[in-house]
XYZ file of C-alpha atoms in Angstrom:
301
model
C 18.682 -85.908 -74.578
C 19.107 -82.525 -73.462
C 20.150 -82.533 -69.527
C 18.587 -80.293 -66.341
C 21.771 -79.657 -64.670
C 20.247 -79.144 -61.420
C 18.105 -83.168 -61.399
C 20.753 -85.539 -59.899
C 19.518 -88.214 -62.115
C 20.715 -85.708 -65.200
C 23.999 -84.780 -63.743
C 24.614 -88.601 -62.428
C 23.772 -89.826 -66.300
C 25.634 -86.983 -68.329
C 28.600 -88.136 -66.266
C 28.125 -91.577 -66.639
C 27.938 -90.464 -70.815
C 30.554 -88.039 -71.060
C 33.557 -90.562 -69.092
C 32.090 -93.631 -70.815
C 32.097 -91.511 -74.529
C 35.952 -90.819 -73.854
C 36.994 -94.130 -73.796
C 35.171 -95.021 -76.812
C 35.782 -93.302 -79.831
C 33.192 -95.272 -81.667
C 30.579 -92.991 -80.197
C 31.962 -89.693 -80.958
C 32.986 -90.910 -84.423
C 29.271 -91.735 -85.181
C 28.248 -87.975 -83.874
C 30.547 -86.012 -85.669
C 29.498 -87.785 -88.498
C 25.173 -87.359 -88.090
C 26.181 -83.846 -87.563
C 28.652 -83.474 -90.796
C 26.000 -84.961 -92.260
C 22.943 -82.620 -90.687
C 21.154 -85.530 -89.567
C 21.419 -83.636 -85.696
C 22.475 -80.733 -84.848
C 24.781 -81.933 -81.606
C 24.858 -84.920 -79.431
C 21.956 -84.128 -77.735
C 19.672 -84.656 -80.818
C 20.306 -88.706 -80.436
C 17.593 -90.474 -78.511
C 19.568 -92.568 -76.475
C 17.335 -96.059 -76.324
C 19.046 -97.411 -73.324
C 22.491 -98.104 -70.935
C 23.318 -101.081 -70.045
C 25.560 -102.496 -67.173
C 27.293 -105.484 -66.146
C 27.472 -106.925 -63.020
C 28.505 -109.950 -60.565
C 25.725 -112.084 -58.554
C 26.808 -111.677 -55.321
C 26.203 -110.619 -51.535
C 26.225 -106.681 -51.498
C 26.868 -106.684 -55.362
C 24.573 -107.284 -58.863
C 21.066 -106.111 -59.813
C 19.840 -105.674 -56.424
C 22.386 -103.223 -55.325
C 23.062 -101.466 -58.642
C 19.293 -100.728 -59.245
C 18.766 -99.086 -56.281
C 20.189 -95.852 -57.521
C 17.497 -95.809 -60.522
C 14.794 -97.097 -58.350
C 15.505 -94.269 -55.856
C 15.433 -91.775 -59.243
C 11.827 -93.404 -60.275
C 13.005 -96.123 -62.803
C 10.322 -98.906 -62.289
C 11.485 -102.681 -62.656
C 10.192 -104.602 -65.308
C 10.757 -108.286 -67.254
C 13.202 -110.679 -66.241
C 15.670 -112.423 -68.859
C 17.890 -115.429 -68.214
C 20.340 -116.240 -70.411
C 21.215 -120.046 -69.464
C 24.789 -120.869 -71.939
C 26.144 -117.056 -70.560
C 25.349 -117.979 -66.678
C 23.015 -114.467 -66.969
C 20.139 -113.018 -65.681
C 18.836 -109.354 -66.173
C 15.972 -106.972 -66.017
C 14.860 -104.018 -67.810
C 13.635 -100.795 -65.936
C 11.497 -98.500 -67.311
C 12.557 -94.700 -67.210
C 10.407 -91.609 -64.558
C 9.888 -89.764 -68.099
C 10.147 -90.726 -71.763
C 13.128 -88.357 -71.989
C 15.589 -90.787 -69.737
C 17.005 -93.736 -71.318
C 15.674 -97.347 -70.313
C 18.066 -98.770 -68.087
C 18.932 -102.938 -68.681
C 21.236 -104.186 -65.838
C 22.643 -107.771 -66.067
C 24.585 -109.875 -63.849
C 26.611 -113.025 -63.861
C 24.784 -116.277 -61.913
C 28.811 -117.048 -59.880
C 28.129 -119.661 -58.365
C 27.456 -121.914 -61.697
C 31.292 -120.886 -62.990
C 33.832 -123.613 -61.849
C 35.530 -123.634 -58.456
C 38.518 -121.999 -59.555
C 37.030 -119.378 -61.728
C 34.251 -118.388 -58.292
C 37.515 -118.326 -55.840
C 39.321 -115.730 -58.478
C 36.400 -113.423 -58.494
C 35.868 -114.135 -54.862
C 39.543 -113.145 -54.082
C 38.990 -109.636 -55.025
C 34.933 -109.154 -53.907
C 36.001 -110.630 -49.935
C 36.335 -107.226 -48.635
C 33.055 -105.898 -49.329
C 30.830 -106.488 -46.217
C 28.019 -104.357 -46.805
C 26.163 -102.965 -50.442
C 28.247 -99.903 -51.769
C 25.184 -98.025 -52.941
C 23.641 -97.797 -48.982
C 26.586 -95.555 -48.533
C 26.194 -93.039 -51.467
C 23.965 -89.537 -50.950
C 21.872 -90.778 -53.942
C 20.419 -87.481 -53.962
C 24.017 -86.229 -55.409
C 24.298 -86.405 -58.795
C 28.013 -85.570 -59.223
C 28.557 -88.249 -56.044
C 26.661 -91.074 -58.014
C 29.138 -90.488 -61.106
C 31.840 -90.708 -59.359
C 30.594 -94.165 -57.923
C 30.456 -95.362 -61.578
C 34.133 -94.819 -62.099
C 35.107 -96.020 -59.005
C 37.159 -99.271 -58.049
C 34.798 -101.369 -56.053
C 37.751 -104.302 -55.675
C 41.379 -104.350 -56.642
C 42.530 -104.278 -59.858
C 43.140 -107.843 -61.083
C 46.489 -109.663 -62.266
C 46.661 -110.570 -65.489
C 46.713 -114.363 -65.361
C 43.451 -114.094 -62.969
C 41.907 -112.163 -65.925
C 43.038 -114.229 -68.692
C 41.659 -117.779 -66.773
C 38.569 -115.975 -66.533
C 38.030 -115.153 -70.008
C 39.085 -118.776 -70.951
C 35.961 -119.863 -68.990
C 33.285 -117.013 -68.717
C 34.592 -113.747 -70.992
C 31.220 -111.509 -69.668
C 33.011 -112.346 -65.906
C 36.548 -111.391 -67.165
C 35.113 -108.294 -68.380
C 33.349 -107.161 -65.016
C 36.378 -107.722 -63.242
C 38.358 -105.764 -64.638
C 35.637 -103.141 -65.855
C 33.358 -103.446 -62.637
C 30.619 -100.711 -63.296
C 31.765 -98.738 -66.307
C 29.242 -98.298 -68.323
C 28.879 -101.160 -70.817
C 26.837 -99.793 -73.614
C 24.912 -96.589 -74.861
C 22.344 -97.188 -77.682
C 21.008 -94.986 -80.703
C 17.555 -95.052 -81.485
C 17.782 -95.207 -85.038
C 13.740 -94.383 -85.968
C 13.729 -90.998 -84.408
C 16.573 -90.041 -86.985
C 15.677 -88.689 -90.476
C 14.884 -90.724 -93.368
C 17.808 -92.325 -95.037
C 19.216 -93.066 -91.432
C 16.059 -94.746 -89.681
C 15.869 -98.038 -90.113
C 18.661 -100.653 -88.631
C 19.663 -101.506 -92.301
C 20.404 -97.616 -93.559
C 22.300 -97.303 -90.306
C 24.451 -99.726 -90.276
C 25.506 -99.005 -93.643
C 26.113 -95.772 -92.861
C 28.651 -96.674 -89.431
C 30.123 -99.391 -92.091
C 30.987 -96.067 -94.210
C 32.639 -94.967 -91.290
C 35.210 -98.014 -91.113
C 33.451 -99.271 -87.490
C 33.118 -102.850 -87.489
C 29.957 -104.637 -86.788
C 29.460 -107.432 -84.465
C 28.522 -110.372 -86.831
C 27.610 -112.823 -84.112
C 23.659 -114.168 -85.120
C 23.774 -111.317 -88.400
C 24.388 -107.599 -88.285
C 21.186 -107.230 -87.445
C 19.191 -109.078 -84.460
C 15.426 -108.757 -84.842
C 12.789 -109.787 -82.012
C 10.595 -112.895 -83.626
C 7.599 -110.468 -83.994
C 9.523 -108.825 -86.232
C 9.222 -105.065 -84.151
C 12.429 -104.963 -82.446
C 15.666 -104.701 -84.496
C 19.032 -104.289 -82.813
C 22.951 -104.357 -83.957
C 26.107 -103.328 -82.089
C 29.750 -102.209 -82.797
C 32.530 -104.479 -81.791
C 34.230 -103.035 -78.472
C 37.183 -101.124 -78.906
C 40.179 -102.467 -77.796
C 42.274 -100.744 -74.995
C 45.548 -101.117 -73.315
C 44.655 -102.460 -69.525
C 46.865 -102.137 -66.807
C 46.748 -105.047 -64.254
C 48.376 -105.742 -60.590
C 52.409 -106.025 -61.031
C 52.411 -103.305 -63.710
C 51.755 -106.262 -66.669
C 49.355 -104.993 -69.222
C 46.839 -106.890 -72.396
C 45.261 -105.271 -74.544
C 41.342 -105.694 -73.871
C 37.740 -105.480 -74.884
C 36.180 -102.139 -73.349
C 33.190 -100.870 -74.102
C 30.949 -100.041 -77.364
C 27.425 -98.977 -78.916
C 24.473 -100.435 -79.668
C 21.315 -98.978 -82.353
C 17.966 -100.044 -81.888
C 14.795 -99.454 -84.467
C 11.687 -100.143 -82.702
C 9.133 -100.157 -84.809
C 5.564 -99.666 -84.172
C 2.924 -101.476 -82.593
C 0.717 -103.445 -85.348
C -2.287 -100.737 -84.097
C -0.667 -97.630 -84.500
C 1.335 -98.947 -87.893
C -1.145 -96.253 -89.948
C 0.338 -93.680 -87.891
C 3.091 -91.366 -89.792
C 6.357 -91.949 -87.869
C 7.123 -88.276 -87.233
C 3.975 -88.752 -85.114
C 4.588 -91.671 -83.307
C 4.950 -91.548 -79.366
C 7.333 -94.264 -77.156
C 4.254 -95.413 -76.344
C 2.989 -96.631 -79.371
C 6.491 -98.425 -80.249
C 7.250 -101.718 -80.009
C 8.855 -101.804 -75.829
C 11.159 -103.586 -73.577
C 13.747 -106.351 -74.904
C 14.172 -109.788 -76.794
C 16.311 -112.012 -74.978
C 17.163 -113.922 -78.528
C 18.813 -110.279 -79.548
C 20.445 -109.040 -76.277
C 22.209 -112.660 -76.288
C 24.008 -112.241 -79.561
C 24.822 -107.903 -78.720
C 26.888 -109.687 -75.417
C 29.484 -110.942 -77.846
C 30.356 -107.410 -78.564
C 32.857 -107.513 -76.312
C 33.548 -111.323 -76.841
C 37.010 -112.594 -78.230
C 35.153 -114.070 -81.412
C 34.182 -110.548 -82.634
C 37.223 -108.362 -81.468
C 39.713 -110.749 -82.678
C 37.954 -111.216 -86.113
């Protein structure tokens, strides 16, 4: 999408975009490559589908603080998904314009983890009394960025991190992540022909040497057959915990989408096709299996 630099909702999301693309080479990769190619012209030619961020279910923490920034910026919430074997709930929120990417938030249900794993993540979420995002100028842009980067609790040990993934690897991810962005996602049908469907393109990032995350098939299709979805598997990264000890990690990674079109507007060529007459929101059957992106059973495959 192609940014206003003076709408704090652009500046707050090109930040977000350009931090979170610098950790993960995947995405630049796949850019230089569409544009090697011709397929765009720059990043700004990819329709980015949607973001997606983790968070913890907690006082002051989770959906209901986190969405208040998008809310604020005109996002409107939408459906609900539970995800009952991750401990997960999450909701979708629909974007001010067709230009902005949907937003999907999810956060972890805490207090059905075990005893020990709740009084880990509480050790480091005590101190905050009161929800971080009352205290940001929303209305800043550059200020809102910054939040996304920014420590919200101390950076774990190691051992803390490791139990957690043992038990619940979405909750050892969020505490050591907290809000970095999770995910950005390519919509694959507004590309040219030979890279718009989900197949084509994940050939294509194959061709690159960029692993795909197996878990439920390459590709994870909604049951009416309109929403098709894949993912590559996070990049690893060297993390620093408390006491200096460092693990290599699971960071972040990116997702494609094809949505196809509704069954009444299927006569309709697809250069003409609007959002609107696309197949819309998410499939909680698909958005189960892109989690494991970041799960041991893909990265260490």
């Amino acid at each position: 999408m192609k940014f206003d630099e003076h709408k704090p909702l652009d500046i707050a999301l090109n930040d977000l975009f350009e931090r979170y693309s610098e950790g993960v080479p995947a995405v630049k990769q796949i850019t230089a490559a569409l544009v090697e190619k011709g397929v765009v012209a720059s990043q700004q030619d990819i329709v980015n589908d949607h973001v997606a961020f983790r968070t913890l279910g907690l006082p002051h923490l989770g959906i209901a603080s986190l969405s208040k920034i998008f809310l604020h910026y005109g996002y409107t919430q939408r459906d609900h998904y539970h995800f009952e074997k991750k401990k997960l709930d999450a909701y979708w929120f629909s974007p001010p314009e067709p230009v902005y990417p949907r937003i999907f938030i999810s956060e972890l249900r805490v207090e059905e983890l075990s005893p020990e794993a709740q009084q880990i993540i509480k050790k480091y979420t005590a101190g905050i009394h009161s929800d971080p995002v009352d205290a940001l100028d929303v209305d800043n842009g550059a200020e809102v960025g910054a939040f996304f980067q920014k420590p919200l609790w101390d950076r774990p040990t190691k051992a803390d991190y490791l139990r957690l993934l043992e038990e619940n690897e979405y909750a050892a991810w969020v505490i050591y992540n907290r809000y970095y962005l999770n995910h950005y996602t390519i919509s694959v049908h507004a590309l040219k022909n030979g890279y718009n469907t989900i197949e084509d393109f994940n050939t294509f990032v194959e061709g690159l040497g960029i692993r795909l995350n197996t878990e439920g098939g390459k590709i994870k299709t909604s049951p009416d057959g309109l929403l098709s979805q894949s993912s590559t598997v996070a990049e690893m990264k060297e993390a620093l915990f408390a006491g200096g000890e460092t693990l290599a990690i699971a960071g972040s990674y990116v997702e494609f989408a094809e949505r196809r079109p509704l069954p009444e507007y299927k006569h309709i060529p697809a250069d003409q096709l609007t959002a609107a007459q696309r197949r819309e929101g998410f499939e909680t059957g698909n958005a189960d299996k892109i989690f494991e992106s970041t799960y041991t059973s893909q990265t260490k495959k």
